[in-house]
């Protein structure tokens, strides 16, 4: 099997979380979702949660220094030595650069950046659907949804050039059923 140091990348609503949850079953690595980590802190009312809430409620990214420190601490633990699945990180070029630095420091280079691509119209309709099913505050408001898409385009998408150059980028067509998309991802790991 190919390497197991993985980033799951894509716009909000691309199905990153769903596909990441399946992929961690296949390759048996910890699922590290920065969105879930922030939601945990928000739920528990920690200082980090209060900061995260301010930004995520508006569809904005939590500041890089806060996010990078949280991920660095997580990747320093022993359970990631055999691989990891980062879901929702990096989401900016400074985060991608910081990730490279910490992985170099920890001696575990990145193997695959699985990029799930879907169109803007598809993102909008998926996020609206998720808002009604899960009741996520950041999916409910059309202005917040547009903000999340704009944030993705301006801050997150530029990471793709970085990974293309690095040779770790694996582009996956995100249109189709969950099974169809997963079958495409599975091929990367065969
Ligand atoms: P997600 O569940 O991945 O869509 O994340 C929900 C929210 O958490 C995002 O809209 C951001 O406000 C915040 N967040 C998650 N991951 C990151 C990250 N890598 N950098 C900055 N903010 C993040």
GROMACS .gro file of C-alpha atoms and ligand atoms in nm:
model
  213
    1UNK     CA    1   0.000   0.000   0.000
    2UNK     CA    2   0.110   0.353  -0.080
    3UNK     CA    3   0.205   0.598   0.197
    4UNK     CA    4  -0.048   0.692   0.458
    5UNK     CA    5   0.033   1.055   0.536
    6UNK     CA    6  -0.270   1.213   0.376
    7UNK     CA    7  -0.445   1.548   0.337
    8UNK     CA    8  -0.810   1.553   0.227
    9UNK     CA    9  -0.864   1.875   0.035
   10UNK     CA   10  -1.155   2.045  -0.141
   11UNK     CA   11  -1.415   2.321  -0.118
   12UNK     CA   12  -1.675   2.326   0.160
   13UNK     CA   13  -1.948   2.078   0.073
   14UNK     CA   14  -1.722   1.867  -0.152
   15UNK     CA   15  -1.773   1.568   0.075
   16UNK     CA   16  -1.428   1.581   0.238
   17UNK     CA   17  -1.553   1.470   0.579
   18UNK     CA   18  -1.761   1.182   0.444
   19UNK     CA   19  -1.482   1.052   0.221
   20UNK     CA   20  -1.218   1.103   0.491
   21UNK     CA   21  -1.428   0.897   0.736
   22UNK     CA   22  -1.435   0.610   0.486
   23UNK     CA   23  -1.072   0.637   0.393
   24UNK     CA   24  -0.951   0.618   0.753
   25UNK     CA   25  -1.134   0.285   0.781
   26UNK     CA   26  -0.950   0.157   0.473
   27UNK     CA   27  -0.602   0.272   0.568
   28UNK     CA   28  -0.638   0.264   0.950
   29UNK     CA   29  -0.504   0.604   1.046
   30UNK     CA   30  -0.636   0.873   1.284
   31UNK     CA   31  -0.890   1.113   1.132
   32UNK     CA   32  -0.783   1.468   1.220
   33UNK     CA   33  -1.054   1.720   1.129
   34UNK     CA   34  -0.977   2.079   1.226
   35UNK     CA   35  -1.347   2.165   1.181
   36UNK     CA   36  -1.440   1.893   1.434
   37UNK     CA   37  -1.165   2.007   1.671
   38UNK     CA   38  -1.299   2.364   1.659
   39UNK     CA   39  -1.659   2.246   1.705
   40UNK     CA   40  -1.548   2.046   2.011
   41UNK     CA   41  -1.386   2.357   2.160
   42UNK     CA   42  -1.693   2.570   2.077
   43UNK     CA   43  -1.922   2.316   2.244
   44UNK     CA   44  -1.705   2.311   2.555
   45UNK     CA   45  -1.672   2.690   2.570
   46UNK     CA   46  -1.291   2.694   2.582
   47UNK     CA   47  -1.093   3.010   2.497
   48UNK     CA   48  -0.994   2.849   2.168
   49UNK     CA   49  -1.363   2.774   2.107
   50UNK     CA   50  -1.460   3.137   2.164
   51UNK     CA   51  -1.203   3.253   1.910
   52UNK     CA   52  -1.305   2.985   1.659
   53UNK     CA   53  -1.674   3.068   1.691
   54UNK     CA   54  -1.621   3.435   1.604
   55UNK     CA   55  -1.470   3.338   1.271
   56UNK     CA   56  -1.656   3.024   1.173
   57UNK     CA   57  -1.997   3.187   1.230
   58UNK     CA   58  -1.908   3.432   0.954
   59UNK     CA   59  -1.771   3.168   0.719
   60UNK     CA   60  -1.417   3.294   0.778
   61UNK     CA   61  -1.102   3.100   0.855
   62UNK     CA   62  -0.979   3.089   1.213
   63UNK     CA   63  -0.643   3.276   1.218
   64UNK     CA   64  -0.346   3.074   1.093
   65UNK     CA   65  -0.135   3.099   1.410
   66UNK     CA   66  -0.414   2.950   1.625
   67UNK     CA   67  -0.495   2.675   1.374
   68UNK     CA   68  -0.133   2.584   1.304
   69UNK     CA   69  -0.050   2.555   1.675
   70UNK     CA   70  -0.350   2.325   1.729
   71UNK     CA   71  -0.248   2.095   1.440
   72UNK     CA   72   0.119   2.095   1.539
   73UNK     CA   73   0.028   1.973   1.885
   74UNK     CA   74  -0.195   1.699   1.739
   75UNK     CA   75   0.066   1.577   1.489
   76UNK     CA   76   0.321   1.557   1.768
   77UNK     CA   77   0.136   1.268   1.932
   78UNK     CA   78   0.244   0.907   1.892
   79UNK     CA   79  -0.072   0.774   1.722
   80UNK     CA   80   0.013   0.948   1.393
   81UNK     CA   81   0.348   0.773   1.347
   82UNK     CA   82   0.192   0.515   1.113
   83UNK     CA   83   0.001   0.776   0.914
   84UNK     CA   84  -0.274   1.035   0.946
   85UNK     CA   85  -0.564   1.183   0.761
   86UNK     CA   86  -0.585   1.561   0.783
   87UNK     CA   87  -0.936   1.679   0.692
   88UNK     CA   88  -0.987   2.055   0.650
   89UNK     CA   89  -0.621   2.146   0.700
   90UNK     CA   90  -0.437   2.316   0.537
   91UNK     CA   91  -0.677   2.582   0.413
   92UNK     CA   92  -0.427   2.859   0.334
   93UNK     CA   93  -0.081   2.877   0.182
   94UNK     CA   94   0.080   2.977   0.516
   95UNK     CA   95  -0.085   2.667   0.669
   96UNK     CA   96   0.048   2.448   0.386
   97UNK     CA   97   0.397   2.587   0.439
   98UNK     CA   98   0.374   2.540   0.815
   99UNK     CA   99   0.253   2.182   0.762
  100UNK     CA  100   0.552   2.108   0.542
  101UNK     CA  101   0.783   2.245   0.808
  102UNK     CA  102   0.629   2.047   1.094
  103UNK     CA  103   0.619   1.723   0.891
  104UNK     CA  104   0.984   1.770   0.807
  105UNK     CA  105   1.060   1.830   1.174
  106UNK     CA  106   0.863   1.518   1.272
  107UNK     CA  107   1.022   1.313   0.990
  108UNK     CA  108   0.695   1.215   0.823
  109UNK     CA  109   0.661   1.368   0.475
  110UNK     CA  110   0.325   1.404   0.305
  111UNK     CA  111   0.232   1.127   0.059
  112UNK     CA  112  -0.102   1.231  -0.092
  113UNK     CA  113  -0.318   1.541  -0.113
  114UNK     CA  114  -0.655   1.406  -0.222
  115UNK     CA  115  -0.832   1.700  -0.389
  116UNK     CA  116  -1.207   1.648  -0.435
  117UNK     CA  117  -1.334   1.891  -0.697
  118UNK     CA  118  -1.695   2.004  -0.750
  119UNK     CA  119  -1.848   2.311  -0.919
  120UNK     CA  120  -1.963   2.624  -0.731
  121UNK     CA  121  -2.331   2.554  -0.811
  122UNK     CA  122  -2.298   2.203  -0.674
  123UNK     CA  123  -2.131   2.340  -0.357
  124UNK     CA  124  -2.418   2.583  -0.299
  125UNK     CA  125  -2.688   2.321  -0.333
  126UNK     CA  126  -2.499   2.072  -0.113
  127UNK     CA  127  -2.438   2.327   0.163
  128UNK     CA  128  -2.804   2.433   0.161
  129UNK     CA  129  -2.904   2.068   0.194
  130UNK     CA  130  -2.656   2.008   0.479
  131UNK     CA  131  -2.790   2.317   0.663
  132UNK     CA  132  -3.139   2.171   0.671
  133UNK     CA  133  -3.020   1.822   0.773
  134UNK     CA  134  -2.747   1.897   1.029
  135UNK     CA  135  -2.853   2.246   1.139
  136UNK     CA  136  -2.496   2.374   1.117
  137UNK     CA  137  -2.501   2.750   1.183
  138UNK     CA  138  -2.231   2.814   0.923
  139UNK     CA  139  -2.431   2.636   0.650
  140UNK     CA  140  -2.765   2.807   0.713
  141UNK     CA  141  -2.722   3.161   0.582
  142UNK     CA  142  -2.670   3.220   0.205
  143UNK     CA  143  -2.434   3.511   0.278
  144UNK     CA  144  -2.224   3.288   0.503
  145UNK     CA  145  -2.222   3.016   0.237
  146UNK     CA  146  -2.100   3.268  -0.022
  147UNK     CA  147  -1.834   3.382   0.225
  148UNK     CA  148  -1.711   3.027   0.270
  149UNK     CA  149  -1.692   2.977  -0.108
  150UNK     CA  150  -1.507   3.310  -0.153
  151UNK     CA  151  -1.270   3.222   0.132
  152UNK     CA  152  -1.201   2.886  -0.030
  153UNK     CA  153  -1.125   3.049  -0.367
  154UNK     CA  154  -0.903   3.324  -0.234
  155UNK     CA  155  -0.721   3.149   0.051
  156UNK     CA  156  -0.749   2.771   0.019
  157UNK     CA  157  -0.741   2.697  -0.354
  158UNK     CA  158  -0.392   2.850  -0.398
  159UNK     CA  159  -0.257   2.557  -0.190
  160UNK     CA  160  -0.318   2.334  -0.494
  161UNK     CA  161  -0.033   2.494  -0.690
  162UNK     CA  162   0.195   2.432  -0.397
  163UNK     CA  163   0.107   2.060  -0.386
  164UNK     CA  164   0.114   2.021  -0.763
  165UNK     CA  165   0.472   2.140  -0.756
  166UNK     CA  166   0.548   1.906  -0.469
  167UNK     CA  167   0.408   1.612  -0.669
  168UNK     CA  168   0.161   1.502  -0.400
  169UNK     CA  169  -0.162   1.627  -0.563
  170UNK     CA  170  -0.423   1.360  -0.655
  171UNK     CA  171  -0.725   1.516  -0.828
  172UNK     CA  172  -1.055   1.336  -0.774
  173UNK     CA  173  -1.384   1.415  -0.951
  174UNK     CA  174  -1.630   1.480  -0.666
  175UNK     CA  175  -1.946   1.441  -0.874
  176UNK     CA  176  -2.137   1.116  -0.827
  177UNK     CA  177  -2.256   0.902  -0.538
  178UNK     CA  178  -2.047   0.862  -0.222
  179UNK     CA  179  -1.952   0.513  -0.343
  180UNK     CA  180  -1.850   0.634  -0.687
  181UNK     CA  181  -1.629   0.908  -0.547
  182UNK     CA  182  -1.478   0.671  -0.290
  183UNK     CA  183  -1.392   0.419  -0.563
  184UNK     CA  184  -1.186   0.691  -0.733
  185UNK     CA  185  -1.005   0.771  -0.409
  186UNK     CA  186  -0.942   0.404  -0.334
  187UNK     CA  187  -0.738   0.372  -0.655
  188UNK     CA  188  -0.481   0.617  -0.516
  189UNK     CA  189  -0.415   0.375  -0.228
  190UNK     CA  190  -0.396   0.050  -0.425
  191LIG     P1  191  -1.517   2.250   0.839
  191LIG     O1  192  -1.603   2.160   0.921
  191LIG     O2  193  -1.389   2.185   0.797
  191LIG     O3  194  -1.590   2.311   0.723
  191LIG     O4  195  -1.474   2.372   0.933
  191LIG     C1  196  -1.569   2.457   0.994
  191LIG     C2  197  -1.507   2.593   1.025
  191LIG     O5  198  -1.393   2.577   1.111
  191LIG     C3  199  -1.452   2.666   0.903
  191LIG     O6  200  -1.549   2.740   0.833
  191LIG     C4  201  -1.346   2.756   0.966
  191LIG     O7  202  -1.405   2.869   1.027
  191LIG     C5  203  -1.290   2.668   1.075
  191LIG     N1  204  -1.175   2.589   1.022
  191LIG     C6  205  -1.167   2.456   1.001
  191LIG     N2  206  -1.047   2.420   0.953
  191LIG     C7  207  -0.975   2.536   0.943
  191LIG     C8  208  -0.845   2.568   0.901
  191LIG     N3  209  -0.761   2.474   0.854
  191LIG     N4  210  -0.806   2.698   0.907
  191LIG     C9  211  -0.887   2.793   0.954
  191LIG     N5  212  -1.012   2.771   0.994
  191LIG    C10  213  -1.057   2.644   0.990
   0.00000   0.00000   0.00000
